[in-house]
Amino acid sequence: MIEVRILRENRQLAVEGLLKRGLKSADQTIQKILDLDDQRKQLQTQMDELLRRVNETSDEIGALYKQGRGAEAGEAKKMVGEWKAEIAGFQTTMNETQSLLETTLLSLPNIPHASVPAGQNEADNEIIEVHDDYMVALPEGSKPHWELMEEYDLVDLALGAKITGSGFPVYKGQGARFQRALIQFFLDEAVAAGCLEIIPPFVVNADSARGTGQLPDKDGQMYYTERDDLYLIPTSEVPLTNMFRGDILDAADLPRRLTAYSPCFRREAGSYGADVKGLNRLHQFDKVEMVVISLPENSYDVLDWMVNHTKTLLQKLELPFRILRLCGGDLGFTSALTYDFEVFSVAQKRWLEVSSVSNFETYQSNRLKLRYRNSEGRTQLLHTLNGSVLALPRIVAALLEINQKEDRIDIPEVIKPYTGFECIEKVD
RNA sequence: GGAGAGUUGGCCGAGUGGUCGAAGGCGCACGCCUGGAAAGUGUGUAUACCUCUAAAGGGUAUCGAGGGUUCGAAUCCCUCACUCUCCGCCA
């Protein structure tokens, strides 16, 4: 949720920024928001005045009774009654105005950062770095990861479909161990970089889902347990960021850097065919996430730091990858600036997104009411950032494909201490 | 799942209809005292919104959340959430 203050003070910049998302009606929407906000203020003033009179008169009534002047008190009561009816009217209008204001604000996505290129979709994303040091051309007869998974009995999608449904894989044997090793490696790297490791709840309440912006706009994409009114997390960003909901942090304690592994649950029914084959797209997948709460003035340095961290991970895994700066049209609703990391799937011959690193500026913290006290002693909204470090399935897919040999699949050097085996071999 | 007890400011804790945004204590900040510190002592110490503004000030709301009774609610009533204790169940 954008701060009204920003819209008021930097209206032109906001309109220009939102235009990069292809949002042409932004100026009208902003006008509506400012009008509603003005209306809200006016109502507040009038209502407060009435409430003041009620409070004052109530005190007087008490005093009159003590003095035994019941008749006068009765008169005063009548007046209060009238005011109260008036207040009730104001209250109704106020509530309507407030909720309309909020709905309108929620309909507005975050204002893109100055560096975000205009554009409609992923084709317009800006490729800012390509790391092809580890790019290889696979020999004839090489296989895509879904064939390798089956051949080496690492991941069983059919079995998952039997137990749960499609998109819920079963990892087995060396496949399970490999997955766990990668998770462990990613967590260790994040902790070494200064993050506090967290194991959060994997199910959250509606307040949390709202806090990070999954509600109301991504309602249909989350699994929901009606009986208890809880949501399965689509990413650990949700519980991690909501740890700070409503908090006023001490500037000296910032930045707060957190990391967590969690399974992620997503209902999203995507496209069909090769796009969703194998591990490309799943309803349940594993991810290690990083969340940072930062002072506003430092948040873009933090973003660079996070990008650098992710870059290092991919280099250590010896994968070919590239970094994209998302264009306005592809940018997530709540993000001001997002870098996507894509690894190259050498067998599928296409890029797969494995990480998304974003700065939300105050968009999330405004809804979370996550603040700090500045040097003047005033509370001010903080910036929130998060990024995947990394999402597992596509990393696994890319690693299996690029490291396949005739009779085995090699394990990246840095992962060997975690797997305890040097390569994946066929089991009889 | 059953029974009972609770939820007050950063923390502890008083407060059963008006003078309560809330005693007292702790903590914290600043000052005095001191060569310096401790002790002592004084002052201050919530959040949001509105108004005003150079600053200060003023108003409104908030005592778990929401609703109700009342001229007036931290205090009475209802609903919900959470915490604790005991019992049950369980990894």
Coordinates of C-alpha atoms (C1' of nucleotides) in Angstrom, one line a residue:
Chain A
M1 CA 0.0 0.0 0.0
I2 CA 1.5 3.3 -1.1
E3 CA 1.7 6.0 1.5
V4 CA -0.7 8.8 0.8
R5 CA 2.0 11.2 1.7
I6 CA 4.1 10.1 -1.2
L7 CA 1.3 10.5 -3.6
R8 CA 0.6 14.0 -2.3
E9 CA 4.2 15.1 -2.3
N10 CA 5.6 13.4 -5.4
R11 CA 2.5 13.1 -7.5
Q12 CA 4.2 13.6 -10.9
L13 CA 6.9 11.1 -10.2
A14 CA 4.3 8.6 -9.1
V15 CA 2.3 9.0 -12.2
E16 CA 5.4 8.7 -14.4
G17 CA 6.6 5.7 -12.5
L18 CA 3.2 3.9 -12.7
L19 CA 3.1 4.6 -16.4
K20 CA 6.1 2.3 -16.7
R21 CA 3.8 -0.5 -15.6
G22 CA 1.4 0.5 -18.4
L23 CA -1.0 2.0 -15.8
K24 CA -2.5 4.9 -17.7
S25 CA -5.2 5.8 -15.2
A26 CA -2.8 6.4 -12.4
D27 CA -3.4 10.2 -12.3
Q28 CA -7.1 9.8 -11.9
T29 CA -6.7 7.2 -9.2
I30 CA -4.3 9.4 -7.3
Q31 CA -6.8 12.3 -7.6
K32 CA -9.5 10.0 -6.2
I33 CA -7.2 9.0 -3.3
L34 CA -6.3 12.6 -2.4
D35 CA -10.0 13.6 -2.5
L36 CA -11.0 10.8 -0.3
D37 CA -8.2 11.6 2.1
D38 CA -9.2 15.3 2.2
Q39 CA -12.8 14.2 2.9
R40 CA -11.6 11.8 5.6
K41 CA -9.7 14.6 7.3
Q42 CA -12.6 17.0 7.2
L43 CA -14.9 14.4 8.7
Q44 CA -12.4 13.6 11.3
T45 CA -12.2 17.3 12.4
Q46 CA -16.0 17.6 12.6
M47 CA -16.5 14.4 14.4
D48 CA -13.7 15.2 16.9
E49 CA -15.4 18.5 17.7
L50 CA -18.7 16.8 18.4
L51 CA -17.0 14.2 20.6
R52 CA -15.2 16.9 22.5
R53 CA -18.5 18.5 23.3
V54 CA -20.0 15.2 24.4
N55 CA -17.0 14.6 26.7
E56 CA -17.2 18.0 28.1
T57 CA -20.9 17.9 28.7
S58 CA -20.7 14.5 30.3
D59 CA -18.3 15.9 32.9
E60 CA -20.7 18.7 33.6
I61 CA -23.6 16.3 34.0
G62 CA -21.6 14.5 36.6
A63 CA -20.9 17.7 38.5
L64 CA -24.6 18.8 38.3
Y65 CA -25.8 15.6 39.8
K66 CA -23.4 16.0 42.6
Q67 CA -24.8 19.4 43.3
G68 CA -28.3 18.0 43.2
R69 CA -29.2 20.0 40.1
G70 CA -31.0 17.1 38.3
A71 CA -33.2 19.2 36.1
E72 CA -30.3 21.0 34.5
A73 CA -28.5 17.6 34.0
G74 CA -31.6 16.3 32.3
E75 CA -31.4 19.2 29.8
A76 CA -27.8 18.5 29.1
K77 CA -28.5 14.8 28.5
K78 CA -31.0 15.7 25.8
M79 CA -28.3 17.7 24.0
V80 CA -25.8 14.9 24.3
G81 CA -28.4 12.6 22.8
E82 CA -28.7 14.8 19.7
W83 CA -25.0 15.1 19.3
K84 CA -24.6 11.4 19.5
A85 CA -27.0 10.8 16.7
E86 CA -25.0 13.3 14.6
I87 CA -21.8 11.5 15.5
A88 CA -23.3 8.2 14.5
G89 CA -24.0 9.7 11.1
F90 CA -20.4 10.9 10.8
Q91 CA -19.1 7.6 11.8
T92 CA -21.0 5.8 9.1
T93 CA -19.7 8.3 6.4
M94 CA -16.3 8.0 7.9
N95 CA -16.2 4.2 7.7
E96 CA -17.4 4.3 4.1
T97 CA -14.8 6.9 3.2
Q98 CA -12.0 5.0 5.0
S99 CA -12.8 1.7 3.4
L100 CA -13.1 3.2 -0.1
L101 CA -9.8 5.0 0.4
E102 CA -8.2 1.8 1.4
T103 CA -9.6 -0.2 -1.5
T104 CA -8.4 2.5 -3.9
L105 CA -5.0 2.5 -2.3
L106 CA -4.8 -1.2 -2.5
S107 CA -5.6 -1.1 -6.2
L108 CA -2.5 0.9 -6.8
P109 CA 0.8 -1.1 -7.3
N110 CA 4.1 0.1 -6.0
I111 CA 5.8 2.9 -7.8
P112 CA 8.7 1.5 -9.8
H113 CA 12.2 2.6 -9.0
A114 CA 13.8 5.1 -11.4
S115 CA 16.0 2.4 -12.9
V116 CA 13.1 0.2 -13.9
P117 CA 12.7 0.1 -17.7
A118 CA 9.2 0.6 -19.2
G119 CA 7.8 -2.5 -20.8
Q120 CA 4.9 -4.8 -21.2
N121 CA 6.1 -8.2 -20.3
E122 CA 9.1 -10.5 -19.8
A123 CA 10.3 -9.8 -23.3
D124 CA 11.1 -6.2 -22.2
N125 CA 13.1 -7.2 -19.2
E126 CA 16.6 -5.8 -19.2
I127 CA 19.4 -8.4 -19.2
I128 CA 22.1 -6.8 -17.0
E129 CA 24.6 -9.6 -16.6
V130 CA 25.2 -12.9 -18.3
H131 CA 27.6 -15.4 -16.6
D132 CA 28.3 -18.2 -19.1
D133 CA 31.7 -19.3 -17.8
Y134 CA 30.1 -22.7 -17.0
M135 CA 28.0 -22.9 -20.2
V136 CA 28.5 -26.3 -21.9
A137 CA 27.2 -27.9 -25.0
L138 CA 25.8 -31.3 -24.0
P139 CA 26.8 -34.3 -26.1
E140 CA 24.3 -36.1 -28.3
G141 CA 21.9 -38.3 -26.3
S142 CA 21.9 -36.0 -23.3
K143 CA 18.6 -36.0 -21.4
P144 CA 16.3 -33.4 -19.8
H145 CA 16.0 -33.6 -16.1
W146 CA 12.7 -35.4 -16.0
E147 CA 14.2 -38.3 -17.8
L148 CA 17.2 -38.3 -15.4
M149 CA 14.9 -38.1 -12.4
E150 CA 13.2 -41.3 -13.6
E151 CA 16.3 -43.1 -14.7
Y152 CA 18.1 -42.6 -11.4
D153 CA 14.9 -42.8 -9.4
L154 CA 15.5 -39.4 -7.7
V155 CA 12.1 -37.7 -7.9
D156 CA 8.8 -39.5 -8.5
L157 CA 6.0 -37.3 -9.8
A158 CA 3.5 -40.1 -10.4
L159 CA 3.9 -41.3 -6.9
G160 CA 3.2 -37.8 -5.6
A161 CA 0.2 -37.6 -7.8
K162 CA -1.1 -40.8 -6.2
I163 CA -0.6 -39.5 -2.7
T164 CA -1.7 -35.9 -3.2
G165 CA -2.1 -34.7 -6.8
S166 CA 0.0 -33.5 -9.7
G167 CA 2.7 -31.0 -8.8
F168 CA 3.5 -32.7 -5.4
P169 CA 6.8 -34.5 -6.0
V170 CA 8.2 -37.4 -4.0
Y171 CA 12.0 -37.1 -3.5
K172 CA 13.7 -40.5 -3.0
G173 CA 17.1 -41.8 -1.9
Q174 CA 19.9 -39.8 -3.4
G175 CA 17.4 -37.3 -4.8
A176 CA 16.1 -36.5 -1.3
R177 CA 19.6 -36.4 0.1
F178 CA 20.7 -34.1 -2.7
Q179 CA 17.8 -31.8 -2.1
R180 CA 18.5 -31.6 1.6
A181 CA 22.2 -31.0 1.0
L182 CA 21.4 -28.0 -1.2
I183 CA 19.0 -26.6 1.4
Q184 CA 21.7 -27.0 4.1
F185 CA 24.3 -25.3 1.9
F186 CA 22.1 -22.4 1.1
L187 CA 21.2 -21.9 4.8
D188 CA 24.9 -22.1 5.8
E189 CA 25.8 -19.5 3.2
A190 CA 23.1 -17.1 4.3
V191 CA 24.1 -17.5 7.9
A192 CA 27.7 -16.9 7.0
A193 CA 26.6 -13.8 5.3
G194 CA 25.1 -12.5 8.5
C195 CA 21.5 -13.7 8.5
L196 CA 19.6 -15.1 11.5
E197 CA 18.3 -18.5 10.7
I198 CA 14.6 -19.0 11.4
I199 CA 12.2 -21.9 11.2
P200 CA 8.8 -20.2 10.8
P201 CA 5.3 -21.6 10.8
F202 CA 4.4 -22.8 7.4
V203 CA 0.8 -21.8 7.8
V204 CA -0.3 -18.2 8.5
N205 CA -3.4 -16.2 9.5
A206 CA -5.2 -13.7 7.3
D207 CA -3.5 -10.7 9.0
S208 CA -0.1 -12.0 7.9
A209 CA -1.3 -12.7 4.4
R210 CA -2.6 -9.2 4.2
G211 CA 0.6 -7.8 5.7
T212 CA 2.8 -8.9 2.9
G213 CA 0.2 -8.3 0.2
Q214 CA -0.8 -11.8 -0.6
L215 CA -4.3 -10.7 0.3
P216 CA -6.4 -9.5 -1.3
D217 CA -4.7 -9.6 -4.7
K218 CA -3.3 -13.2 -4.6
D219 CA -6.1 -14.8 -2.8
G220 CA -6.7 -17.6 -5.2
Q221 CA -3.1 -18.6 -5.4
M222 CA -2.8 -19.7 -1.8
Y223 CA -4.0 -23.0 -0.3
Y224 CA -6.6 -22.2 2.4
T225 CA -7.8 -24.2 5.3
E226 CA -11.3 -23.0 5.8
R227 CA -11.9 -24.7 9.1
D228 CA -9.2 -22.8 10.8
D229 CA -9.1 -19.8 8.5
L230 CA -5.4 -20.2 7.8
Y231 CA -3.3 -20.1 4.7
L232 CA -0.4 -22.3 3.6
I233 CA 2.6 -20.1 2.9
P234 CA 3.4 -19.5 -0.8
T235 CA 6.9 -18.4 0.4
S236 CA 8.6 -17.9 3.8
E237 CA 8.7 -14.2 3.0
V238 CA 5.2 -14.1 4.6
P239 CA 6.0 -15.4 8.1
L240 CA 9.5 -13.9 8.1
T241 CA 8.3 -10.4 7.2
N242 CA 5.3 -10.6 9.5
M243 CA 7.5 -11.3 12.5
F244 CA 7.9 -7.5 12.5
R245 CA 4.3 -6.5 11.9
G246 CA 3.4 -3.5 14.0
D247 CA 6.8 -3.2 15.4
I248 CA 8.9 0.0 16.0
L249 CA 12.5 -1.1 15.7
D250 CA 15.5 0.6 17.1
A251 CA 17.7 2.1 14.3
A252 CA 20.8 0.7 16.0
D253 CA 19.4 -2.9 15.4
L254 CA 19.1 -2.4 11.6
P255 CA 19.4 -4.0 9.2
R256 CA 17.6 -7.1 10.4
R257 CA 18.6 -10.0 8.1
L258 CA 16.8 -13.3 8.3
T259 CA 16.9 -16.5 6.4
A260 CA 14.7 -19.6 6.4
Y261 CA 14.1 -22.7 4.6
S262 CA 10.5 -23.7 4.0
P263 CA 8.3 -25.6 1.6
C264 CA 6.2 -23.3 -0.5
F265 CA 2.7 -24.0 -1.6
R266 CA 1.2 -22.5 -4.7
R267 CA -2.1 -23.3 -6.3
E268 CA -1.4 -21.3 -9.4
A269 CA -2.5 -23.3 -12.5
G270 CA 0.1 -22.3 -15.0
S271 CA 0.5 -23.2 -18.7
Y272 CA 0.9 -26.8 -19.9
G273 CA 3.4 -28.8 -21.8
A274 CA 7.1 -28.3 -21.6
D275 CA 6.8 -25.3 -19.3
V276 CA 5.5 -27.4 -16.5
K277 CA 7.2 -30.6 -17.2
G278 CA 9.4 -32.2 -14.5
L279 CA 10.4 -29.8 -11.9
N280 CA 9.7 -26.7 -13.9
R281 CA 6.6 -25.8 -12.0
L282 CA 5.1 -27.4 -8.9
H283 CA 2.4 -26.9 -6.3
Q284 CA 4.9 -27.7 -3.5
F285 CA 8.5 -26.8 -3.7
D286 CA 11.4 -26.0 -1.4
K287 CA 13.1 -22.7 -1.1
V288 CA 15.6 -20.9 1.1
E289 CA 14.5 -17.2 1.5
M290 CA 16.2 -14.1 2.8
V291 CA 14.3 -11.2 4.2
V292 CA 15.9 -7.9 5.2
I293 CA 14.4 -5.0 7.1
S294 CA 16.4 -1.9 6.3
L295 CA 16.6 1.9 6.9
P296 CA 15.2 3.7 3.9
E297 CA 18.4 5.3 3.0
N298 CA 20.3 2.0 2.9
S299 CA 17.8 -0.2 1.2
Y300 CA 19.3 -0.1 -2.3
D301 CA 22.7 -1.0 -1.0
V302 CA 21.1 -3.9 0.8
L303 CA 19.5 -4.9 -2.5
D304 CA 22.9 -4.9 -4.2
W305 CA 24.3 -6.9 -1.4
M306 CA 21.5 -9.5 -1.8
V307 CA 22.0 -9.7 -5.5
N308 CA 25.7 -10.2 -4.9
H309 CA 25.0 -13.0 -2.4
T310 CA 22.7 -14.9 -4.9
K311 CA 25.3 -14.4 -7.6
T312 CA 28.0 -16.0 -5.5
L313 CA 25.8 -19.0 -4.8
L314 CA 25.2 -19.7 -8.5
Q315 CA 28.9 -19.3 -9.2
K316 CA 29.7 -21.8 -6.4
L317 CA 27.3 -24.2 -8.0
E318 CA 29.0 -23.7 -11.3
L319 CA 25.9 -22.9 -13.2
P320 CA 25.4 -20.6 -16.2
F321 CA 23.1 -17.9 -15.3
R322 CA 22.0 -14.3 -16.1
I323 CA 20.5 -11.5 -14.1
L324 CA 17.5 -9.5 -15.3
R325 CA 16.1 -6.2 -14.2
L326 CA 12.4 -6.6 -14.5
C327 CA 10.5 -4.1 -16.6
G328 CA 7.5 -2.2 -15.4
G329 CA 5.0 -4.6 -16.9
D330 CA 6.7 -7.7 -15.4
L331 CA 7.4 -6.2 -12.0
G332 CA 5.4 -7.7 -9.1
F333 CA 2.6 -5.7 -7.8
T334 CA 4.3 -4.8 -4.5
S335 CA 7.8 -4.4 -5.7
A336 CA 9.7 -1.2 -6.6
L337 CA 12.7 -2.9 -8.1
T338 CA 13.2 -6.6 -8.8
Y339 CA 16.2 -8.6 -10.1
D340 CA 15.5 -12.0 -11.5
F341 CA 18.1 -14.7 -11.7
E342 CA 17.7 -17.3 -14.4
V343 CA 19.8 -20.4 -14.8
F344 CA 20.3 -22.0 -18.2
S345 CA 18.8 -25.4 -18.5
V346 CA 21.2 -27.0 -21.0
A347 CA 19.0 -29.8 -22.0
Q348 CA 15.8 -27.8 -22.3
K349 CA 17.8 -25.0 -23.9
R350 CA 16.0 -22.3 -22.0
W351 CA 16.4 -20.0 -19.1
L352 CA 14.6 -20.9 -15.8
E353 CA 13.9 -18.4 -13.1
V354 CA 15.5 -19.5 -9.8
S355 CA 15.5 -16.3 -7.8
S356 CA 13.8 -13.0 -7.5
V357 CA 15.3 -10.3 -5.4
S358 CA 13.2 -7.3 -4.6
N359 CA 13.0 -4.0 -2.7
F360 CA 9.5 -3.2 -1.6
E361 CA 10.5 0.1 -0.1
T362 CA 7.6 1.2 2.2
Y363 CA 4.9 -0.6 0.3
Q364 CA 4.8 -3.6 2.6
S365 CA 5.8 -1.8 5.8
N366 CA 3.0 0.7 5.3
R367 CA 0.5 -2.2 5.6
L368 CA 2.6 -3.9 8.3
K369 CA 3.0 -0.7 10.2
L370 CA 6.7 -1.6 10.5
R371 CA 8.6 1.5 11.6
Y372 CA 11.7 2.8 13.4
R373 CA 12.4 6.0 15.3
N374 CA 14.6 8.5 13.5
S375 CA 17.1 10.8 15.0
E376 CA 14.4 13.4 15.6
G377 CA 12.4 10.9 17.6
R378 CA 9.7 10.5 15.0
T379 CA 8.4 7.2 13.8
Q380 CA 9.1 6.4 10.1
L381 CA 8.3 3.4 7.9
L382 CA 11.2 1.0 7.1
H383 CA 12.0 -0.7 3.9
T384 CA 11.5 -4.4 3.4
L385 CA 13.4 -6.6 0.9
N386 CA 13.4 -10.2 0.1
G387 CA 15.0 -12.7 -2.2
S388 CA 15.2 -16.4 -2.9
V389 CA 18.6 -17.9 -2.1
L390 CA 17.5 -20.1 -3.8
A391 CA 14.4 -22.0 -5.1
L392 CA 15.3 -25.6 -5.2
P393 CA 13.5 -27.4 -8.1
R394 CA 14.9 -25.6 -11.0
I395 CA 18.3 -25.5 -9.5
V396 CA 18.1 -29.3 -9.1
A397 CA 16.9 -29.5 -12.7
A398 CA 19.7 -27.4 -14.1
L399 CA 22.3 -29.3 -12.0
L400 CA 21.1 -32.7 -13.0
E401 CA 21.2 -31.8 -16.7
I402 CA 24.5 -30.0 -16.8
N403 CA 26.3 -32.6 -14.7
Q404 CA 25.1 -35.7 -16.4
K405 CA 27.6 -38.2 -17.6
E406 CA 27.1 -41.5 -19.3
D407 CA 26.6 -43.5 -16.2
R408 CA 26.3 -41.0 -13.4
I409 CA 25.5 -37.5 -12.4
D410 CA 28.2 -35.5 -10.7
I411 CA 27.6 -33.4 -7.6
P412 CA 29.0 -29.8 -7.5
E413 CA 32.2 -29.6 -5.5
V414 CA 30.7 -27.3 -2.8
I415 CA 27.8 -29.7 -2.2
K416 CA 29.8 -32.9 -1.8
P417 CA 30.5 -32.3 1.9
Y418 CA 26.7 -32.1 2.4
T419 CA 25.7 -35.1 0.4
G420 CA 28.4 -37.4 1.6
F421 CA 28.6 -38.9 -1.9
E422 CA 30.5 -37.8 -5.0
C423 CA 28.0 -38.6 -7.6
I424 CA 24.5 -39.9 -8.2
E425 CA 24.5 -43.5 -9.5
K426 CA 21.9 -45.9 -10.7
V427 CA 20.4 -48.2 -8.2
D428 CA 19.2 -51.7 -9.1
Chain B
rG1 C1' -11.6 -31.9 23.4
rG2 C1' -13.4 -30.6 28.9
rA3 C1' -13.0 -27.3 33.5
rG4 C1' -11.1 -22.9 35.7
rA5 C1' -8.1 -18.3 35.9
rG6 C1' -6.3 -14.3 33.2
rU7 C1' -5.0 -10.3 29.1
rU8 C1' -3.7 -2.6 31.8
rG9 C1' 2.0 1.7 29.0
rG10 C1' 9.2 -0.9 27.2
rC11 C1' 8.5 -4.4 31.7
rC12 C1' 6.1 -5.4 36.7
rG13 C1' 1.7 -3.9 38.8
rA14 C1' -2.8 -0.8 41.2
rG15 C1' -7.3 0.4 39.6
rU16 C1' -15.4 -2.4 39.9
rG17 C1' -19.2 3.8 36.7
rG18 C1' -17.2 10.5 36.4
rU19 C1' -11.7 14.2 39.2
rC20 C1' -8.2 7.8 34.8
rG21 C1' -4.1 8.0 29.2
rA22 C1' -4.4 5.6 33.8
rA23 C1' -1.3 5.3 41.1
rG24 C1' 3.3 3.0 42.4
rG25 C1' 7.7 0.5 41.0
rC26 C1' 11.5 -1.0 37.4
rG27 C1' 13.9 0.3 33.1
rC28 C1' 15.4 4.3 29.9
rA29 C1' 16.8 9.7 28.8
rC30 C1' 18.4 14.3 30.5
rG31 C1' 19.9 17.5 34.7
rC32 C1' 21.7 18.2 39.9
rC33 C1' 25.2 16.2 43.3
rU34 C1' 30.6 14.0 42.4
rG35 C1' 37.6 14.7 40.8
rG36 C1' 35.0 10.5 38.2
rA37 C1' 31.4 6.8 39.2
rA38 C1' 27.8 4.4 42.5
rA39 C1' 24.1 6.0 45.8
rG40 C1' 20.9 10.0 46.3
rU41 C1' 17.8 13.6 44.0
rG42 C1' 14.7 16.4 40.1
rU43 C1' 12.3 16.3 35.4
rG44 C1' 10.8 13.6 31.4
rU45 C1' 9.4 8.9 29.2
rA46 C1' 3.0 5.2 24.4
rU47 C1' 0.7 5.0 19.5
rA48 C1' -2.4 6.9 15.6
rC49 C1' -5.3 10.6 13.5
rC50 C1' -7.2 15.7 13.2
rU51 C1' -6.0 20.9 13.9
rC52 C1' -2.5 24.6 14.3
rU53 C1' 2.5 25.7 13.4
rA54 C1' 8.6 28.6 12.8
rA55 C1' 8.2 26.1 17.4
rA56 C1' 5.0 25.2 21.2
rG57 C1' 0.1 24.1 21.8
rG58 C1' -5.0 22.1 21.4
rG59 C1' -8.6 18.1 20.2
rU60 C1' -10.1 12.8 19.3
rA61 C1' -9.3 7.6 19.8
rU62 C1' -6.8 3.5 22.1
rC63 C1' -6.4 -0.5 29.1
rG64 C1' -6.4 -8.2 24.1
rA65 C1' -10.2 -7.4 19.5
rG66 C1' -15.2 -6.2 18.1
rG67 C1' -20.1 -5.0 19.7
rG68 C1' -23.7 -3.3 23.6
rU69 C1' -25.7 -0.6 28.2
rU70 C1' -25.0 4.6 30.0
rC71 C1' -25.2 11.7 29.8
rG72 C1' -20.3 9.2 31.1
rA73 C1' -16.9 2.5 30.7
rA74 C1' -10.1 0.1 32.1
rU75 C1' -14.4 -0.7 35.4
rC76 C1' -21.1 -3.5 33.8
rC77 C1' -23.1 -7.0 29.6
rC78 C1' -22.3 -10.0 24.9
rU79 C1' -19.2 -12.3 21.1
rC80 C1' -14.4 -13.6 19.6
rA81 C1' -8.9 -14.2 20.0
rC82 C1' -4.9 -15.3 22.9
rU83 C1' -2.1 -16.9 27.5
rC84 C1' -1.8 -19.8 32.0
rU85 C1' -3.3 -24.0 35.3
rC86 C1' -5.7 -28.9 35.8
rC87 C1' -7.8 -33.1 33.1
rG88 C1' -8.0 -35.9 28.4
rC89 C1' -5.3 -37.1 23.8
rC90 C1' -0.7 -37.2 21.5
rA91 C1' 4.9 -37.0 18.4

